[in-house]
XYZ file of N, CA and C in Angstrom:
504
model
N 7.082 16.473 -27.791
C 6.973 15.073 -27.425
C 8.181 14.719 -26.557
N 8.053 13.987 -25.136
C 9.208 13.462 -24.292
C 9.317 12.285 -24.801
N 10.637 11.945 -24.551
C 11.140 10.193 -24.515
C 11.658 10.276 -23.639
N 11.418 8.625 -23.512
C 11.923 7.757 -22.261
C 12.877 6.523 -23.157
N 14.161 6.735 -22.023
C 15.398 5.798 -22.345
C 15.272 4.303 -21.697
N 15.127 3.330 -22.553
C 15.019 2.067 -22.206
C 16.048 1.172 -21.900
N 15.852 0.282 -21.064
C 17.140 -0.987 -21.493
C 16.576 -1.608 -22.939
N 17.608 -2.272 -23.567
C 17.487 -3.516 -24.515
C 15.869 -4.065 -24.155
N 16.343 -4.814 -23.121
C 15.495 -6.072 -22.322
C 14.043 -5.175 -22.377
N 14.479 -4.357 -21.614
C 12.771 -3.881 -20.684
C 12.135 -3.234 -22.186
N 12.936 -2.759 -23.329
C 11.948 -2.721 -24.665
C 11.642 -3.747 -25.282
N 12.402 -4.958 -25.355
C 11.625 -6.002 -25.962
C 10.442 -6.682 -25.165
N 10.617 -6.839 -23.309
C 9.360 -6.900 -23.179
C 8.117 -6.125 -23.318
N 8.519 -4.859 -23.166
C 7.078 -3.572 -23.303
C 6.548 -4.017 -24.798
N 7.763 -4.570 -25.948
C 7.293 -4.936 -27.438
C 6.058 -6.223 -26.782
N 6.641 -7.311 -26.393
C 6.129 -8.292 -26.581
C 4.643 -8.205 -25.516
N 4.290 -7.214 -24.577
C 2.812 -6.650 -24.014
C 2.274 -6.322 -24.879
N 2.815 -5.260 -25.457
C 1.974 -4.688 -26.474
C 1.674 -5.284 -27.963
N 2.278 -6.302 -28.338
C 1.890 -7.352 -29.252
C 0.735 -8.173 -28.675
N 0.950 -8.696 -27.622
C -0.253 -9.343 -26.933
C -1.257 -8.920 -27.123
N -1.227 -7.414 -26.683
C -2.228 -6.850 -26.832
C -2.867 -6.047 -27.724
N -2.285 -6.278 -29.104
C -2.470 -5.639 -30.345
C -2.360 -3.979 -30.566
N -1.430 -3.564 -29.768
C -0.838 -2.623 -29.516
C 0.182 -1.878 -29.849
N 0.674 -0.797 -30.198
C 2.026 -0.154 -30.061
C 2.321 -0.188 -29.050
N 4.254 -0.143 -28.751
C 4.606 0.203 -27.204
C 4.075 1.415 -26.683
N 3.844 2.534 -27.317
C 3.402 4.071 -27.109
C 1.780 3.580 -26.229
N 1.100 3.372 -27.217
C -0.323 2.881 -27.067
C -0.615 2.151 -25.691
N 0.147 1.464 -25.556
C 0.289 0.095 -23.974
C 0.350 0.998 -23.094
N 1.761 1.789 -23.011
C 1.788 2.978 -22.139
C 1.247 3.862 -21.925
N 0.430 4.571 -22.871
C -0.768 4.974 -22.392
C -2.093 4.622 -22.175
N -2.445 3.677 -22.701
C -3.658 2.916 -21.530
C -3.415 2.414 -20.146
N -2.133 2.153 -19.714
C -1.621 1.674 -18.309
C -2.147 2.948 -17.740
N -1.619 4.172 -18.180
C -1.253 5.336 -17.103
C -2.334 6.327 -17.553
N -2.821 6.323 -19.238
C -3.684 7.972 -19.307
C -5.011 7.775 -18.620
N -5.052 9.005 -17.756
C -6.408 8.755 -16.853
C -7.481 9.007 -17.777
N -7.555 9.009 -18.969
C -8.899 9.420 -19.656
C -9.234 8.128 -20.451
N -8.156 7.052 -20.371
C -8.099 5.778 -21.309
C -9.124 4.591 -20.187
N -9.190 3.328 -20.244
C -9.790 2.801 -20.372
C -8.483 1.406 -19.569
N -8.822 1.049 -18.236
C -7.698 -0.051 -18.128
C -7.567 -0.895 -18.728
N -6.606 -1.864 -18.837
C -6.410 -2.580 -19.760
C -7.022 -3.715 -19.358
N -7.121 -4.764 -19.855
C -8.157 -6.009 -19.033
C -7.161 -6.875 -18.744
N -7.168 -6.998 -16.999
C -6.249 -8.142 -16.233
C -5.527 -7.080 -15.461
N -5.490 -5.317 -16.080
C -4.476 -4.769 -14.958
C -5.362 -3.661 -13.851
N -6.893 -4.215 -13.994
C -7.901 -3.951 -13.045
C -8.033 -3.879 -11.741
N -7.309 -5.139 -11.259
C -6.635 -5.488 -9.647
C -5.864 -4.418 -9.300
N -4.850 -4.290 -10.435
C -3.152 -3.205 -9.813
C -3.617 -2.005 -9.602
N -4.814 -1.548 -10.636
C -5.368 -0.687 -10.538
C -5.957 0.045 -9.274
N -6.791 -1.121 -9.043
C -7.829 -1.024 -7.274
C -6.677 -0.725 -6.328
N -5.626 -1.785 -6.729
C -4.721 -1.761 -5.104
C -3.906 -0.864 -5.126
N -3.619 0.179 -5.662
C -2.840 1.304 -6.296
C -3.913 2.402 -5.727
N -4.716 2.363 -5.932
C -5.866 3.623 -6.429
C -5.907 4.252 -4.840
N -6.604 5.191 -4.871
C -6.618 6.458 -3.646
C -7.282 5.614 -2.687
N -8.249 4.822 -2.843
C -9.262 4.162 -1.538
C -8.429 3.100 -1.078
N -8.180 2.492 -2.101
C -7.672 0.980 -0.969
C -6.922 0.961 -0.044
N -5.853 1.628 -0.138
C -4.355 1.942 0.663
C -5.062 2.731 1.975
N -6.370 3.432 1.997
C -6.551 4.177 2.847
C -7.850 3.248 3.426
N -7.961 2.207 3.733
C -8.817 1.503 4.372
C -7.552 1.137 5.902
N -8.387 1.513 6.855
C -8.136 1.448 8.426
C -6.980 -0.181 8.746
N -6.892 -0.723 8.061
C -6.211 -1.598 8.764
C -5.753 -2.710 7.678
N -4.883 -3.742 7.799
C -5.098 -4.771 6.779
C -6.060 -5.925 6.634
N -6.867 -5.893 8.157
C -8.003 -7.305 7.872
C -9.290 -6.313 6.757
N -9.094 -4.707 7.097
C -10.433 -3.824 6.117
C -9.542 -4.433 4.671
N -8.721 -4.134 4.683
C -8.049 -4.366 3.577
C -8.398 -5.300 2.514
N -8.091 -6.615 3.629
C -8.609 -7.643 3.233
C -9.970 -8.508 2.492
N -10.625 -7.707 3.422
C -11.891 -7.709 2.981
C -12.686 -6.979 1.748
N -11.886 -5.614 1.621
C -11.909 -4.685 0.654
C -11.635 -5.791 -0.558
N -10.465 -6.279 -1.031
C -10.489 -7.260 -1.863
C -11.087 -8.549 -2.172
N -11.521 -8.941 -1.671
C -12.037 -9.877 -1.975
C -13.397 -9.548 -2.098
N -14.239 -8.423 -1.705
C -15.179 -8.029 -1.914
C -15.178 -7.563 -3.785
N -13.721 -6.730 -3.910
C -13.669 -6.501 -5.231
C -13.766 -7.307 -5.870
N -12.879 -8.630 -5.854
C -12.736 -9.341 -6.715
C -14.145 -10.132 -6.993
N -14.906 -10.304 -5.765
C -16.405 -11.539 -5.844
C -17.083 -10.179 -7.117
N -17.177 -9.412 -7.147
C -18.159 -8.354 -7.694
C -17.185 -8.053 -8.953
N -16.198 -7.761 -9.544
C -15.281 -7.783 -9.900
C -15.317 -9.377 -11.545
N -15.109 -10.129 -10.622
C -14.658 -11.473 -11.549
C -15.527 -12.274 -10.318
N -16.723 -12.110 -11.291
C -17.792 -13.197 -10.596
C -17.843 -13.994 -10.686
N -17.700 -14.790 -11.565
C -17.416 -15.966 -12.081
C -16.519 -17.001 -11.656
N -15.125 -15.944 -12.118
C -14.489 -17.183 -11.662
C -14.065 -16.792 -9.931
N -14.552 -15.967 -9.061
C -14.849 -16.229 -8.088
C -15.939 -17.254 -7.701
N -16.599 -17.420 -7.971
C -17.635 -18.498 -7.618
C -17.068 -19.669 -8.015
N -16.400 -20.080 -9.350
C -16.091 -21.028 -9.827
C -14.644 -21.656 -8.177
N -13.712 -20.920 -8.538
C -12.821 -20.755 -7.076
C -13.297 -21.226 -5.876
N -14.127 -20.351 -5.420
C -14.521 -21.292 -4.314
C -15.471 -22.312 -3.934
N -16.363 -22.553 -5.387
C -16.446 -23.576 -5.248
C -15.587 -24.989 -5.180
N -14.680 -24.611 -5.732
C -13.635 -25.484 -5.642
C -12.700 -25.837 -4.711
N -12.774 -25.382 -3.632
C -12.561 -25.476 -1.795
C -12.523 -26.823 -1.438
N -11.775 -27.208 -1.151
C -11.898 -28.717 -0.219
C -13.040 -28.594 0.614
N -12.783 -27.357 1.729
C -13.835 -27.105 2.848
C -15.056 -26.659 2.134
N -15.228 -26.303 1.275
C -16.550 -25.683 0.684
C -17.884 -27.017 0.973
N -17.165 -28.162 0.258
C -18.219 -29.375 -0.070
C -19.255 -29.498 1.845
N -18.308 -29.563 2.738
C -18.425 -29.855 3.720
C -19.841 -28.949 4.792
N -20.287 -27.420 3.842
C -21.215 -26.952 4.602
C -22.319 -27.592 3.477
N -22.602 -28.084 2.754
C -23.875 -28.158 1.987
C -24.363 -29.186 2.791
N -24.306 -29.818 3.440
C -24.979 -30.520 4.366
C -25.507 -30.099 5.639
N -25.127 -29.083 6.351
C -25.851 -28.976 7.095
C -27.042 -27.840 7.034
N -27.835 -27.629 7.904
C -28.723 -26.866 8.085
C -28.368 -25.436 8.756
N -29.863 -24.484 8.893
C -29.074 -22.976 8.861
C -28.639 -22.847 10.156
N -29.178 -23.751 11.245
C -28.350 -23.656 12.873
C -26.948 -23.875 12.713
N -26.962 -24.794 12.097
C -25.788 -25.391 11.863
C -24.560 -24.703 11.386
N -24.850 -24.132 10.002
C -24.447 -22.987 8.994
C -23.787 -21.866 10.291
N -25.007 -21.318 10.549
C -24.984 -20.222 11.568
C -24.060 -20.567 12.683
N -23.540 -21.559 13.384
C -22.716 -21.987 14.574
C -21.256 -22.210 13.565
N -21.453 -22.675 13.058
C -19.895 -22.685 11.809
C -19.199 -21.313 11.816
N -20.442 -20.301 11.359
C -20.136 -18.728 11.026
C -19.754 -18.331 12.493
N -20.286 -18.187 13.213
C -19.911 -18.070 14.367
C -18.972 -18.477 15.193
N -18.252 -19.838 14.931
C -17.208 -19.893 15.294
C -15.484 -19.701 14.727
N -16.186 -19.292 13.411
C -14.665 -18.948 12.614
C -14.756 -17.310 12.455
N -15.835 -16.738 12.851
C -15.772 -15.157 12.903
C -16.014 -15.000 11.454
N -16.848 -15.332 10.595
C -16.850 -14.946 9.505
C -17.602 -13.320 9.393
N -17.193 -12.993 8.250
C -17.514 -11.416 7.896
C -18.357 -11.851 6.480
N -19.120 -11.263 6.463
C -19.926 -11.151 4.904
C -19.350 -9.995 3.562
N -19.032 -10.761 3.092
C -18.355 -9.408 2.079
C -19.091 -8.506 1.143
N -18.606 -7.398 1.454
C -20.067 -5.984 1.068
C -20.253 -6.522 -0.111
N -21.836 -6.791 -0.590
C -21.956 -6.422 -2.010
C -21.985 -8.072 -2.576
N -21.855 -8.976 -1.620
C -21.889 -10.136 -2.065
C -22.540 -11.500 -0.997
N -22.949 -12.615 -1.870
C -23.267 -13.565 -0.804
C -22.404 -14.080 -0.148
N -20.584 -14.057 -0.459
C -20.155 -14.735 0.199
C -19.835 -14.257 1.573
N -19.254 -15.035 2.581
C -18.635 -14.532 3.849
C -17.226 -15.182 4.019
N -16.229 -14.230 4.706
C -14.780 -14.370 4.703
C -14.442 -14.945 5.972
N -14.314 -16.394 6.262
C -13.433 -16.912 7.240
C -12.367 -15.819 7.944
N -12.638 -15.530 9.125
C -11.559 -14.271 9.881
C -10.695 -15.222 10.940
N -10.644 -16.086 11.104
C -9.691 -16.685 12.246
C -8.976 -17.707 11.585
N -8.545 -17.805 10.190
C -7.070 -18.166 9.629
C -5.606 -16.901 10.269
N -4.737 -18.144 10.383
C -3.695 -17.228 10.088
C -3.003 -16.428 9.227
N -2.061 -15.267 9.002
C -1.384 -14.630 7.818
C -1.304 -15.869 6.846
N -0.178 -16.796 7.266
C 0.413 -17.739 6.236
C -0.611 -18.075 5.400
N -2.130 -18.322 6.027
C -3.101 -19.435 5.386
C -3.842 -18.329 4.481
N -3.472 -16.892 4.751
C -4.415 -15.785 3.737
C -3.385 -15.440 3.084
N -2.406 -15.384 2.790
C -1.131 -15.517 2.010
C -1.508 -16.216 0.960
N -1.748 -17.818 1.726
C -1.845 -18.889 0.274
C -2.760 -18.713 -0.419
N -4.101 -18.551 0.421
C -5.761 -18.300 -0.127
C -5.348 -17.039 -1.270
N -5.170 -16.350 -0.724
C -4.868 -14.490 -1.652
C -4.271 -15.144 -2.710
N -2.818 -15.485 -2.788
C -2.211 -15.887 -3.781
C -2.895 -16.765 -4.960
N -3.198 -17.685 -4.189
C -4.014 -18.871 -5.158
C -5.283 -18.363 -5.694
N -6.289 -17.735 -5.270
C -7.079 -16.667 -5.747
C -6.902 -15.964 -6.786
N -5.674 -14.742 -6.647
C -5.432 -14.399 -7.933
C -4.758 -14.580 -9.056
N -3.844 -16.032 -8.574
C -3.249 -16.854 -9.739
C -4.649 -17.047 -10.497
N -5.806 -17.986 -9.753
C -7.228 -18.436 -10.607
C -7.181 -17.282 -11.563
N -7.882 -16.177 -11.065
C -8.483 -15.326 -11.767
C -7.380 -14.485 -12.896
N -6.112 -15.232 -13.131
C -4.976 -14.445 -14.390
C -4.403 -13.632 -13.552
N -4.023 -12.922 -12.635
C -3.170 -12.045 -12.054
C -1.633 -11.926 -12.524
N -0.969 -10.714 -12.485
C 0.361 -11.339 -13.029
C 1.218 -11.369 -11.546
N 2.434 -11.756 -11.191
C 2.754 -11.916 -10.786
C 3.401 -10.135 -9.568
N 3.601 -9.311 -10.612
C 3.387 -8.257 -9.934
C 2.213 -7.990 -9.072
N 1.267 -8.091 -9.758
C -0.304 -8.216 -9.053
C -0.507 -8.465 -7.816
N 0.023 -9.909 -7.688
C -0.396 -11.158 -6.496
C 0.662 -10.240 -5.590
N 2.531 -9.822 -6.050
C 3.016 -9.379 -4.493
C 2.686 -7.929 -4.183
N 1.904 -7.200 -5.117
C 1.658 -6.526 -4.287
C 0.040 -6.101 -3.804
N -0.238 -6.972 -3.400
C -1.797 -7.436 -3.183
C -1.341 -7.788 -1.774
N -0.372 -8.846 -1.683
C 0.481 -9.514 -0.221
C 0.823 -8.235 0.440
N 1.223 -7.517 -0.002
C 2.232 -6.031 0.590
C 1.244 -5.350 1.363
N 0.038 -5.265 0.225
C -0.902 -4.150 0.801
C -1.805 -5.000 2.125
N -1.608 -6.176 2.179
C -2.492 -6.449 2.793
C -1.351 -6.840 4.338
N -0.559 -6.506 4.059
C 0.735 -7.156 5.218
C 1.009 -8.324 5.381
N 0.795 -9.163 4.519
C 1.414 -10.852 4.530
C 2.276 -11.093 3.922
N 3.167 -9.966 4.022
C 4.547 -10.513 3.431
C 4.787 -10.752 1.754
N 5.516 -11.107 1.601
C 6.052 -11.550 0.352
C 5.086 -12.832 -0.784
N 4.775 -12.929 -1.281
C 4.025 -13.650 -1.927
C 5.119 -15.035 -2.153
N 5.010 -16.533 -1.756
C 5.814 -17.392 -2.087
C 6.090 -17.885 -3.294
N 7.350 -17.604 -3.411
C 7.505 -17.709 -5.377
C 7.715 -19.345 -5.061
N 7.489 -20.024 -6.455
C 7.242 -21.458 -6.434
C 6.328 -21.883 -7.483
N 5.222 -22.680 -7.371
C 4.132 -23.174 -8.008
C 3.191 -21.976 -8.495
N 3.227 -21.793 -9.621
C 2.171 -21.089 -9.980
C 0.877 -21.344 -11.014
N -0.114 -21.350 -11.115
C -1.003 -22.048 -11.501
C -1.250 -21.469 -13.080
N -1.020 -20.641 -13.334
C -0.923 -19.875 -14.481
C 0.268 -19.054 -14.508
N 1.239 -19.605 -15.060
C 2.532 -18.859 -15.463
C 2.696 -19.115 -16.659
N 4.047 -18.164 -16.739
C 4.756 -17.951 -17.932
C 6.322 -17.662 -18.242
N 6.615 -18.780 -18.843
C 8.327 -18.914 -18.403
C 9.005 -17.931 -19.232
């Protein structure tokens, strides 16, 4: 059997995960990492954006899209719930499919594999920064999660500040 030398700190938090999660510290650590275990629920995301495919998608807008495709198929729910909750969302149920269709067309939207929704492509970084972020705050993300979700996708640093689900 190997051991691993801890700080103080970084064992009382690995204690207090694995209490959460009705766990031993041993136990936590190996469902994070043993490939024959079972991820843990919420570290599903770190998982994807870690894993052999994602990192190897052609660019960061594939990237982009790669996720949020995960996540609509992924956490359906409260993806749907999310964007329904859009300021801009309310604003297409009124029109018709010409209409619809000239909207899509002028913001370059992409349809995301595997789902009904379609991804606005002519925001800037900053504005898919906030969207990304605020996204996976909704859906529980931890804060590791969200920056490196930003990283992989090249928008920088995730803005520390307001978070919608934290924990002090």
């Amino acid at each position: 059997m190997k051991k691993v030398e801890l700080s103080d700190e970084t064992f009382g938090a690995l204690e207090r995960l694995a209490a959460a999660k009705n766990l031993s510290p041993a136990d936590l650590i190996a469902a994070l990492i043993g490939p024959d275990r079972p991820a843990l629920a919420g570290d599903n995301l770190l998982f994807f954006l870690i894993s052999a495919e994602f990192p190897t998608q052609a660019d960061p807008t594939a990237r982009y899209l790669a996720l949020l495709s995960w996540i609509a198929q992924n956490y359906a729910c409260d993806f749907a719930d999310f964007i329904s909750h859009q300021e801009s969302g309310r604003r297409y149920l009124m029109l018709n499919r010409d209409e619809v269709n000239a909207v899509r067309a002028h913001n370059h939207a992409v349809q995301l594999d595997g789902t009904p929704y379609w991804a606005v492509m002519t925001i800037d970084d900053p504005t898919k920064r906030r969207f990304v972020c605020r996204l996976l705050e909704f859906i529980g993300c931890h804060d590791e999660t969200v920056a490196q979700a930003c990283r992989s996708l090249a928008l920088g640093e995730a803005a520390a500040g307001f978070r919608l689900l934290g924990v002090a």
